[in-house]
PDB file of C-alpha atoms in Angstrom:
ATOM      1  CA  MET A  15      -7.174  -6.759  -0.438  1.00  0.00           C
ATOM      2  CA  ALA A  16      -3.608  -7.651  -1.377  1.00  0.00           C
ATOM      3  CA  LEU A  17      -4.767 -10.672  -3.357  1.00  0.00           C
ATOM      4  CA  ALA A  18      -7.215  -8.488  -5.298  1.00  0.00           C
ATOM      5  CA  VAL A  19      -4.401  -6.019  -6.104  1.00  0.00           C
ATOM      6  CA  LEU A  20      -2.269  -8.934  -7.305  1.00  0.00           C
ATOM      7  CA  GLU A  21      -5.137 -10.279  -9.450  1.00  0.00           C
ATOM      8  CA  GLY A  22      -5.736  -6.861 -11.008  1.00  0.00           C
ATOM      9  CA  ALA A  23      -2.090  -6.481 -11.966  1.00  0.00           C
ATOM     10  CA  LYS A  24      -1.869  -9.991 -13.400  1.00  0.00           C
ATOM     11  CA  GLU A  25      -5.115  -9.538 -15.356  1.00  0.00           C
ATOM     12  CA  LYS A  26      -3.406  -6.607 -17.114  1.00  0.00           C
ATOM     13  CA  GLY A  27      -0.432  -8.803 -17.977  1.00  0.00           C
ATOM     14  CA  ALA A  28       1.994  -7.640 -15.301  1.00  0.00           C
ATOM     15  CA  GLU A  29       4.462  -9.996 -13.707  1.00  0.00           C
ATOM     16  CA  ALA A  30       3.401  -9.388 -10.129  1.00  0.00           C
ATOM     17  CA  VAL A  31       4.600 -10.841  -6.831  1.00  0.00           C
ATOM     18  CA  LEU A  32       3.069 -10.647  -3.361  1.00  0.00           C
ATOM     19  CA  PHE A  33       5.338 -10.065  -0.347  1.00  0.00           C
ATOM     20  CA  THR A  34       4.621  -9.613   3.335  1.00  0.00           C
ATOM     21  CA  ALA A  35       6.244  -6.654   5.061  1.00  0.00           C
ATOM     22  CA  ALA A  36       8.699  -9.054   6.711  1.00  0.00           C
ATOM     23  CA  GLU A  37       9.753 -10.398   3.300  1.00  0.00           C
ATOM     24  CA  PHE A  38      10.252  -7.027   1.569  1.00  0.00           C
ATOM     25  CA  SER A  39      13.134  -4.585   1.956  1.00  0.00           C
ATOM     26  CA  ALA A  40      14.340  -1.325   0.481  1.00  0.00           C
ATOM     27  CA  SER A  41      17.052  -3.185  -1.418  1.00  0.00           C
ATOM     28  CA  MET A  42      14.297  -4.761  -3.530  1.00  0.00           C
ATOM     29  CA  LEU A  43      12.749  -1.472  -4.727  1.00  0.00           C
ATOM     30  CA  GLY A  44      14.908  -1.304  -7.836  1.00  0.00           C
ATOM     31  CA  GLU A  45      13.669  -4.700  -9.016  1.00  0.00           C
ATOM     32  CA  TYR A  46      10.133  -3.424  -9.660  1.00  0.00           C
ATOM     33  CA  ASP A  47       8.657  -0.741 -11.923  1.00  0.00           C
ATOM     34  CA  ALA A  48       5.754  -0.150  -9.541  1.00  0.00           C
ATOM     35  CA  ILE A  49       4.797  -1.238  -6.049  1.00  0.00           C
ATOM     36  CA  ALA A  50       1.539  -1.394  -4.110  1.00  0.00           C
ATOM     37  CA  PHE A  51       1.975  -1.025  -0.367  1.00  0.00           C
ATOM     38  CA  GLY A  52      -0.847  -2.288   1.820  1.00  0.00           C
ATOM     39  CA  CYS A  53      -1.265  -1.906   5.558  1.00  0.00           C
ATOM     40  CA  SER A  54      -4.145  -1.721   7.959  1.00  0.00           C
ATOM     41  CA  ALA A  55      -4.419   1.065  10.502  1.00  0.00           C
ATOM     42  CA  MET A  56      -3.435   0.165  14.036  1.00  0.00           C
ATOM     43  CA  GLY A  57      -3.762   1.860  17.422  1.00  0.00           C
ATOM     44  CA  ASP A  58      -4.467   5.546  17.021  1.00  0.00           C
ATOM     45  CA  GLU A  59      -4.674   5.347  13.205  1.00  0.00           C
ATOM     46  CA  VAL A  60      -1.027   4.573  12.494  1.00  0.00           C
ATOM     47  CA  LEU A  61       0.697   2.008  10.304  1.00  0.00           C
ATOM     48  CA  GLU A  62       1.330  -1.392  11.880  1.00  0.00           C
ATOM     49  CA  GLU A  63       4.395  -0.770  14.036  1.00  0.00           C
ATOM     50  CA  ASP A  64       6.156  -4.131  14.426  1.00  0.00           C
ATOM     51  CA  GLU A  65       6.771  -5.207  10.810  1.00  0.00           C
ATOM     52  CA  PHE A  66       5.258  -2.729   8.386  1.00  0.00           C
ATOM     53  CA  GLN A  67       6.485   0.594   9.813  1.00  0.00           C
ATOM     54  CA  PRO A  68      10.157  -0.498   9.976  1.00  0.00           C
ATOM     55  CA  MET A  69       9.965  -1.802   6.385  1.00  0.00           C
ATOM     56  CA  TRP A  70       8.244   1.406   5.236  1.00  0.00           C
ATOM     57  CA  ASP A  71      10.808   3.594   7.026  1.00  0.00           C
ATOM     58  CA  SER A  72      13.638   1.751   5.279  1.00  0.00           C
ATOM     59  CA  CYS A  73      11.988   2.259   1.868  1.00  0.00           C
ATOM     60  CA  GLU A  74      10.866   5.862   2.235  1.00  0.00           C
ATOM     61  CA  ASP A  75      14.195   7.467   1.288  1.00  0.00           C
ATOM     62  CA  SER A  76      14.273   5.455  -1.965  1.00  0.00           C
ATOM     63  CA  LEU A  77      10.767   6.282  -3.219  1.00  0.00           C
ATOM     64  CA  ASN A  78      11.673   9.378  -5.247  1.00  0.00           C
ATOM     65  CA  GLY A  79      10.230   8.876  -8.734  1.00  0.00           C
ATOM     66  CA  LYS A  80       8.897   5.393  -7.875  1.00  0.00           C
ATOM     67  CA  ASN A  81       5.373   4.508  -9.068  1.00  0.00           C
ATOM     68  CA  ILE A  82       3.380   3.345  -6.055  1.00  0.00           C
ATOM     69  CA  ALA A  83      -0.151   2.862  -4.811  1.00  0.00           C
ATOM     70  CA  LEU A  84      -1.459   2.472  -1.257  1.00  0.00           C
ATOM     71  CA  PHE A  85      -4.282   0.409   0.188  1.00  0.00           C
ATOM     72  CA  GLY A  86      -5.542  -0.733   3.559  1.00  0.00           C
ATOM     73  CA  SER A  87      -8.333  -0.951   6.069  1.00  0.00           C
ATOM     74  CA  TYR A  88      -9.171   0.587   9.417  1.00  0.00           C
ATOM     75  CA  GLY A  89     -11.558  -0.175  12.243  1.00  0.00           C
ATOM     76  CA  TRP A  90     -12.111   3.228  13.828  1.00  0.00           C
ATOM     77  CA  GLY A  91     -11.588   6.881  13.041  1.00  0.00           C
ATOM     78  CA  ASP A  92     -12.076   8.300   9.580  1.00  0.00           C
ATOM     79  CA  GLY A  93      -9.064   7.111   7.615  1.00  0.00           C
ATOM     80  CA  ASP A  94      -6.669   9.846   8.742  1.00  0.00           C
ATOM     81  CA  TRP A  95      -3.810   7.319   8.743  1.00  0.00           C
ATOM     82  CA  MET A  96      -4.154   6.972   4.961  1.00  0.00           C
ATOM     83  CA  ARG A  97      -4.037  10.722   4.397  1.00  0.00           C
ATOM     84  CA  SER A  98      -0.889  10.916   6.534  1.00  0.00           C
ATOM     85  CA  TRP A  99       0.635   7.958   4.677  1.00  0.00           C
ATOM     86  CA  GLU A 100      -0.142   9.524   1.293  1.00  0.00           C
ATOM     87  CA  GLU A 101       1.417  12.812   2.396  1.00  0.00           C
ATOM     88  CA  SER A 102       4.629  11.133   3.570  1.00  0.00           C
ATOM     89  CA  SER A 103       4.774   9.227   0.269  1.00  0.00           C
ATOM     90  CA  ARG A 104       4.456  12.410  -1.755  1.00  0.00           C
ATOM     91  CA  LYS A 105       7.083  14.153   0.386  1.00  0.00           C
ATOM     92  CA  ALA A 106       9.410  11.235  -0.333  1.00  0.00           C
ATOM     93  CA  GLY A 107       8.886  11.892  -4.066  1.00  0.00           C
ATOM     94  CA  ALA A 108       6.775   8.818  -4.820  1.00  0.00           C
ATOM     95  CA  VAL A 109       4.469   8.994  -7.827  1.00  0.00           C
ATOM     96  CA  MET A 110       0.964   7.956  -6.799  1.00  0.00           C
ATOM     97  CA  VAL A 111      -0.425   6.136  -9.854  1.00  0.00           C
ATOM     98  CA  CYS A 112      -4.026   6.147  -8.614  1.00  0.00           C
ATOM     99  CA  ASP A 113      -6.207   7.028  -5.654  1.00  0.00           C
ATOM    100  CA  SER A 114      -5.540   4.990  -2.552  1.00  0.00           C
ATOM    101  CA  VAL A 115      -8.058   2.331  -1.564  1.00  0.00           C
ATOM    102  CA  ILE A 116      -9.297   2.244   2.015  1.00  0.00           C
ATOM    103  CA  CYS A 117     -12.175   0.485   3.651  1.00  0.00           C
ATOM    104  CA  ASN A 118     -13.661   0.347   7.102  1.00  0.00           C
ATOM    105  CA  GLU A 119     -13.377  -3.133   8.637  1.00  0.00           C
ATOM    106  CA  GLU A 120     -13.583  -6.098   6.233  1.00  0.00           C
ATOM    107  CA  PRO A 121     -13.403  -5.178   2.538  1.00  0.00           C
ATOM    108  CA  ASP A 122     -16.738  -5.413   0.759  1.00  0.00           C
ATOM    109  CA  GLU A 123     -17.148  -6.137  -2.945  1.00  0.00           C
ATOM    110  CA  GLU A 124     -16.675  -2.440  -3.789  1.00  0.00           C
ATOM    111  CA  ALA A 125     -13.325  -2.349  -1.958  1.00  0.00           C
ATOM    112  CA  ILE A 126     -12.189  -5.596  -3.604  1.00  0.00           C
ATOM    113  CA  SER A 127     -13.103  -4.198  -7.016  1.00  0.00           C
ATOM    114  CA  ALA A 128     -11.199  -0.986  -6.222  1.00  0.00           C
ATOM    115  CA  CYS A 129      -8.165  -3.076  -5.220  1.00  0.00           C
ATOM    116  CA  ARG A 130      -8.287  -4.915  -8.565  1.00  0.00           C
ATOM    117  CA  ALA A 131      -8.407  -1.533 -10.311  1.00  0.00           C
ATOM    118  CA  LEU A 132      -5.451  -0.357  -8.222  1.00  0.00           C
ATOM    119  CA  GLY A 133      -3.458  -3.418  -9.363  1.00  0.00           C
ATOM    120  CA  ALA A 134      -4.430  -2.744 -12.965  1.00  0.00           C
ATOM    121  CA  ALA A 135      -3.311   0.891 -12.648  1.00  0.00           C
ATOM    122  CA  LEU A 136       0.103  -0.281 -11.455  1.00  0.00           C
ATOM    123  CA  ALA A 137       0.414  -2.651 -14.404  1.00  0.00           C
TER     124      ALA A 137
END
């Protein structure tokens, strides 16, 4: 999914970079005009807790006015984790540039296409 987001942004002419959660930090937010955050649901429909959640928590206070988009997958439930994640993003003042992309289990061609569109919207 992340590679499709990257492709979509680059196809629109954006200078885009892919980072893992472990590689990204809040101090880097100012370097980018827009950011796509991607994370799969874990446990009881929550963000991955070891790497992603700490990175997200460090960024959340700096999202006011920042153009972002969210994407990810889940294996159970109904996608409630994404609705919660979107709500916390909005409360932090982030500007959601498009609808979030979620899929159940492995992304199919429709989800990959939606991820490319998400990347293009960020560009």
